[in-house]
Amino acid sequence: MEHHTLGCVIFDLDGTLLDSMNVWSQIDRNLLNHYGKTAPDDLTEQVKKMTIQQSAQYFIDRFQLPCEPEEFIALVQSMAADAYRNTLQLKSGVFPLLDWLDARNVPYCVATATYPDLAEAALKRLQVWERIAFLMTEQEIGVGKSRPTIYRQAASRMGCGKRQTVVVEDAVHAIETAATDGFFTVGVYEPTLSEMDWNTIQARATVSVKDLQELLAEIQSGRIPL
């Protein structure tokens, strides 16, 4: 699909704007240690496509955990809270990219699977909150990024259609969803990706970049017509 004029941007948070993926892989293991269980090697791969509610039920069912989903979700949130509120940092190149978009009045938002209050806390601490048009979460929408609902609603809220919207993501399933639905997609490399996943992102995304500095260069070169 041709995208001649792009007018807005949807950014993923974890692994795209925020350097947080290692935190989540460690939380998966800490959760199971909390219940006296051992995490299998494929655990993070299994849950990364799931919403918070889906992953809670998956953990409870697969590992026969003695808790309700609400209790599990609260425990995950408490384990992640300190990192989001105090220590996680932005990925390199975020501010120059946002400065370029702001200078040209290009609206952008954040669409994430992360807990809304933790995402908000990190974005405020890192001085990004006041710059984004809004934060949209899977919890708010009710479905994960394996379906295009969150992208469609975010684009519509910014006044753009699919053909005018750039979706910037680091996850295979998210890129595949947005690309299949007709969005202009940018796949960003994340060190926790497997070689197979990065190859898939490069094949499926409209444009793939090693980091946000390269993304800005691609925009400035005209390859991404914002």
Short mmCIF file of C-alpha atoms in Angstrom, two decimals:
data_model
loop_
_atom_site.label_atom_id
_atom_site.label_comp_id
_atom_site.label_asym_id
_atom_site.label_seq_id
_atom_site.Cartn_x
_atom_site.Cartn_y
_atom_site.Cartn_z
CA MET A 1 0.00 0.00 0.00
CA GLU A 2 1.29 3.44 -0.89
CA HIS A 3 1.58 6.06 1.85
CA HIS A 4 2.16 9.40 0.15
CA THR A 5 1.46 11.70 3.09
CA LEU A 6 1.99 10.64 6.68
CA GLY A 7 0.57 12.89 9.37
CA CYS A 8 0.89 11.26 12.81
CA VAL A 9 2.91 8.70 14.76
CA ILE A 10 1.98 5.94 17.21
CA PHE A 11 4.91 4.89 19.40
CA ASP A 12 5.11 1.70 21.38
CA LEU A 13 6.60 2.23 24.85
CA ASP A 14 8.59 -0.78 26.10
CA GLY A 15 11.60 -1.53 23.94
CA THR A 16 10.81 1.34 21.57
CA LEU A 17 10.86 4.54 23.62
CA LEU A 18 11.74 3.01 26.98
CA ASP A 19 14.70 0.73 27.69
CA SER A 20 12.67 -1.74 29.75
CA MET A 21 12.59 -5.17 28.11
CA ASN A 22 15.16 -6.74 30.44
CA VAL A 23 13.03 -5.70 33.41
CA TRP A 24 10.07 -7.71 32.13
CA SER A 25 12.03 -10.89 31.44
CA GLN A 26 13.38 -10.72 34.99
CA ILE A 27 9.92 -10.11 36.44
CA ASP A 28 8.63 -13.28 34.74
CA ARG A 29 11.24 -15.28 36.59
CA ASN A 30 10.82 -13.48 39.89
CA LEU A 31 7.10 -14.12 39.78
CA LEU A 32 7.56 -17.85 39.52
CA ASN A 33 10.28 -17.82 42.17
CA HIS A 34 7.77 -16.09 44.44
CA TYR A 35 5.52 -19.14 44.11
CA GLY A 36 8.36 -21.65 44.30
CA LYS A 37 8.32 -22.43 40.58
CA THR A 38 11.08 -22.47 37.96
CA ALA A 39 10.68 -20.41 34.81
CA PRO A 40 11.09 -22.30 31.51
CA ASP A 41 13.29 -20.81 28.80
CA ASP A 42 10.34 -20.08 26.51
CA LEU A 43 8.32 -18.14 29.08
CA THR A 44 8.86 -14.58 27.87
CA GLU A 45 8.30 -15.67 24.27
CA GLN A 46 4.97 -17.22 25.25
CA VAL A 47 3.55 -14.23 27.11
CA LYS A 48 4.82 -11.26 25.10
CA LYS A 49 1.78 -11.25 22.78
CA MET A 50 -0.70 -11.38 25.66
CA THR A 51 -2.55 -8.63 27.45
CA ILE A 52 -2.01 -8.24 31.19
CA GLN A 53 -5.20 -10.16 31.90
CA GLN A 54 -4.33 -12.94 29.46
CA SER A 55 -0.83 -13.38 30.82
CA ALA A 56 -2.14 -13.55 34.41
CA GLN A 57 -4.50 -16.36 33.48
CA TYR A 58 -1.76 -18.09 31.49
CA PHE A 59 0.63 -18.10 34.45
CA ILE A 60 -2.07 -19.33 36.83
CA ASP A 61 -3.18 -22.13 34.52
CA ARG A 62 0.22 -23.28 33.28
CA PHE A 63 1.96 -23.25 36.66
CA GLN A 64 -1.07 -23.98 38.85
CA LEU A 65 -0.54 -20.90 40.97
CA PRO A 66 -2.68 -20.51 44.11
CA CYS A 67 -4.05 -17.05 43.34
CA GLU A 68 -6.72 -15.18 41.43
CA PRO A 69 -5.88 -13.11 38.32
CA GLU A 70 -6.41 -9.83 40.19
CA GLU A 71 -3.90 -10.86 42.87
CA PHE A 72 -1.38 -11.92 40.24
CA ILE A 73 -1.78 -8.67 38.28
CA ALA A 74 -1.24 -6.63 41.44
CA LEU A 75 1.93 -8.59 42.23
CA VAL A 76 3.35 -7.99 38.75
CA GLN A 77 2.58 -4.30 39.05
CA SER A 78 4.32 -4.06 42.41
CA MET A 79 7.42 -5.80 41.02
CA ALA A 80 7.62 -3.40 38.08
CA ALA A 81 6.71 -0.23 39.97
CA ASP A 82 10.13 0.79 41.23
CA ALA A 83 11.75 0.51 37.81
CA TYR A 84 9.10 2.58 36.07
CA ARG A 85 8.89 5.20 38.77
CA ASN A 86 12.59 5.57 39.49
CA THR A 87 15.18 3.94 37.25
CA LEU A 88 14.19 3.06 33.67
CA GLN A 89 15.60 5.39 31.02
CA LEU A 90 14.60 6.40 27.51
CA LYS A 91 16.27 4.79 24.55
CA SER A 92 18.86 6.87 22.72
CA GLY A 93 17.55 9.33 20.18
CA VAL A 94 14.10 9.91 21.70
CA PHE A 95 14.36 13.65 22.29
CA PRO A 96 15.88 14.63 18.91
CA LEU A 97 13.11 12.65 17.21
CA LEU A 98 10.37 14.25 19.30
CA ASP A 99 11.92 17.69 18.78
CA TRP A 100 11.76 17.18 15.01
CA LEU A 101 8.11 16.12 15.17
CA ASP A 102 7.18 18.99 17.50
CA ALA A 103 8.88 21.55 15.25
CA ARG A 104 6.63 20.43 12.40
CA ASN A 105 3.47 20.03 14.50
CA VAL A 106 3.27 16.30 13.82
CA PRO A 107 1.09 14.72 16.54
CA TYR A 108 2.24 11.54 18.24
CA CYS A 109 0.96 9.28 20.99
CA VAL A 110 2.03 6.21 22.96
CA ALA A 111 0.16 2.90 22.68
CA THR A 112 1.29 0.26 25.15
CA ALA A 113 0.52 -3.04 26.87
CA THR A 114 2.04 -1.73 30.10
CA TYR A 115 0.05 -0.85 33.21
CA PRO A 116 -1.38 2.65 32.64
CA ASP A 117 -0.15 4.17 35.92
CA LEU A 118 3.37 2.80 35.47
CA ALA A 119 3.57 4.00 31.87
CA GLU A 120 2.35 7.42 32.96
CA ALA A 121 4.83 7.55 35.85
CA ALA A 122 7.78 6.76 33.60
CA LEU A 123 6.72 9.20 30.88
CA LYS A 124 6.23 11.99 33.41
CA ARG A 125 9.55 11.36 35.13
CA LEU A 126 11.36 11.33 31.80
CA GLN A 127 9.63 14.53 30.62
CA VAL A 128 7.80 12.95 27.71
CA TRP A 129 4.27 12.97 29.15
CA GLU A 130 3.56 16.63 28.40
CA ARG A 131 4.73 16.16 24.80
CA ILE A 132 2.54 13.25 23.71
CA ALA A 133 -1.02 13.75 22.48
CA PHE A 134 -2.21 10.96 24.80
CA LEU A 135 -1.40 7.55 26.25
CA MET A 136 -3.52 4.60 25.11
CA THR A 137 -3.25 1.19 26.77
CA GLU A 138 -4.40 -2.32 26.01
CA GLN A 139 -6.27 -2.31 29.33
CA GLU A 140 -8.25 0.71 28.17
CA ILE A 141 -9.02 -0.80 24.76
CA GLY A 142 -9.69 -4.33 26.01
CA VAL A 143 -7.63 -6.18 23.38
CA GLY A 144 -3.94 -6.65 22.73
CA LYS A 145 -1.77 -5.75 19.77
CA SER A 146 -2.49 -9.03 18.04
CA ARG A 147 -5.53 -7.11 16.81
CA PRO A 148 -5.39 -3.65 15.22
CA THR A 149 -7.99 -2.00 17.48
CA ILE A 150 -5.53 0.07 19.50
CA TYR A 151 -3.82 1.42 16.38
CA ARG A 152 -7.11 2.26 14.69
CA GLN A 153 -8.43 4.10 17.73
CA ALA A 154 -5.18 5.97 18.34
CA ALA A 155 -4.96 7.09 14.71
CA SER A 156 -8.57 8.19 14.67
CA ARG A 157 -8.09 10.20 17.86
CA MET A 158 -5.21 12.05 16.19
CA GLY A 159 -7.35 12.70 13.11
CA CYS A 160 -5.48 10.33 10.79
CA GLY A 161 -6.43 7.29 8.74
CA LYS A 162 -4.29 4.18 8.38
CA ARG A 163 -2.56 5.51 5.28
CA GLN A 164 -1.49 8.64 7.16
CA THR A 165 -0.22 6.93 10.32
CA VAL A 166 3.24 5.63 11.25
CA VAL A 167 3.33 2.81 13.81
CA VAL A 168 6.71 2.42 15.52
CA GLU A 169 7.19 -0.94 17.27
CA ASP A 170 9.86 -3.43 18.33
CA ALA A 171 7.69 -6.58 18.60
CA VAL A 172 7.02 -9.00 15.76
CA HIS A 173 3.33 -9.52 16.48
CA ALA A 174 2.70 -5.77 16.74
CA ILE A 175 4.47 -5.03 13.44
CA GLU A 176 2.59 -7.86 11.73
CA THR A 177 -0.75 -6.62 13.04
CA ALA A 178 -0.23 -3.00 12.02
CA ALA A 179 1.30 -3.88 8.64
CA THR A 180 -1.47 -6.30 7.76
CA ASP A 181 -4.05 -3.65 8.65
CA GLY A 182 -2.49 -1.13 6.27
CA PHE A 183 -0.44 1.15 8.50
CA PHE A 184 3.02 2.46 7.62
CA THR A 185 5.19 0.47 10.03
CA VAL A 186 8.66 1.10 11.42
CA GLY A 187 10.39 -1.82 13.10
CA VAL A 188 12.97 -0.78 15.68
CA TYR A 189 15.73 -3.16 16.73
CA GLU A 190 15.72 -4.22 20.37
CA PRO A 191 18.66 -6.24 21.79
CA THR A 192 16.35 -8.80 23.43
CA LEU A 193 14.96 -9.82 20.02
CA SER A 194 16.01 -13.16 18.62
CA GLU A 195 17.70 -13.16 15.23
CA MET A 196 14.61 -14.84 13.77
CA ASP A 197 12.30 -12.17 15.17
CA TRP A 198 14.47 -9.32 13.89
CA ASN A 199 14.59 -10.92 10.44
CA THR A 200 10.80 -11.18 10.48
CA ILE A 201 10.43 -7.54 11.50
CA GLN A 202 12.76 -6.46 8.70
CA ALA A 203 10.70 -8.47 6.22
CA ARG A 204 7.29 -7.24 7.42
CA ALA A 205 7.86 -3.60 8.39
CA THR A 206 7.67 -0.83 5.81
CA VAL A 207 10.99 0.44 7.17
CA SER A 208 13.31 -1.10 9.77
CA VAL A 209 15.92 0.79 11.78
CA LYS A 210 18.55 -0.09 14.33
CA ASP A 211 17.52 2.75 16.68
CA LEU A 212 15.58 6.01 16.90
CA GLN A 213 18.54 8.02 15.64
CA GLU A 214 18.37 6.08 12.40
CA LEU A 215 14.60 6.58 12.35
CA LEU A 216 15.09 10.35 12.48
CA ALA A 217 17.64 10.12 9.67
CA GLU A 218 15.15 8.12 7.59
CA ILE A 219 12.50 10.79 8.15
CA GLN A 220 14.91 13.59 7.28
CA SER A 221 15.97 11.77 4.12
CA GLY A 222 12.35 11.56 2.97
CA ARG A 223 12.13 7.78 3.04
CA ILE A 224 9.45 8.22 5.70
CA PRO A 225 7.38 11.11 4.31
CA LEU A 226 6.33 12.92 7.49
#
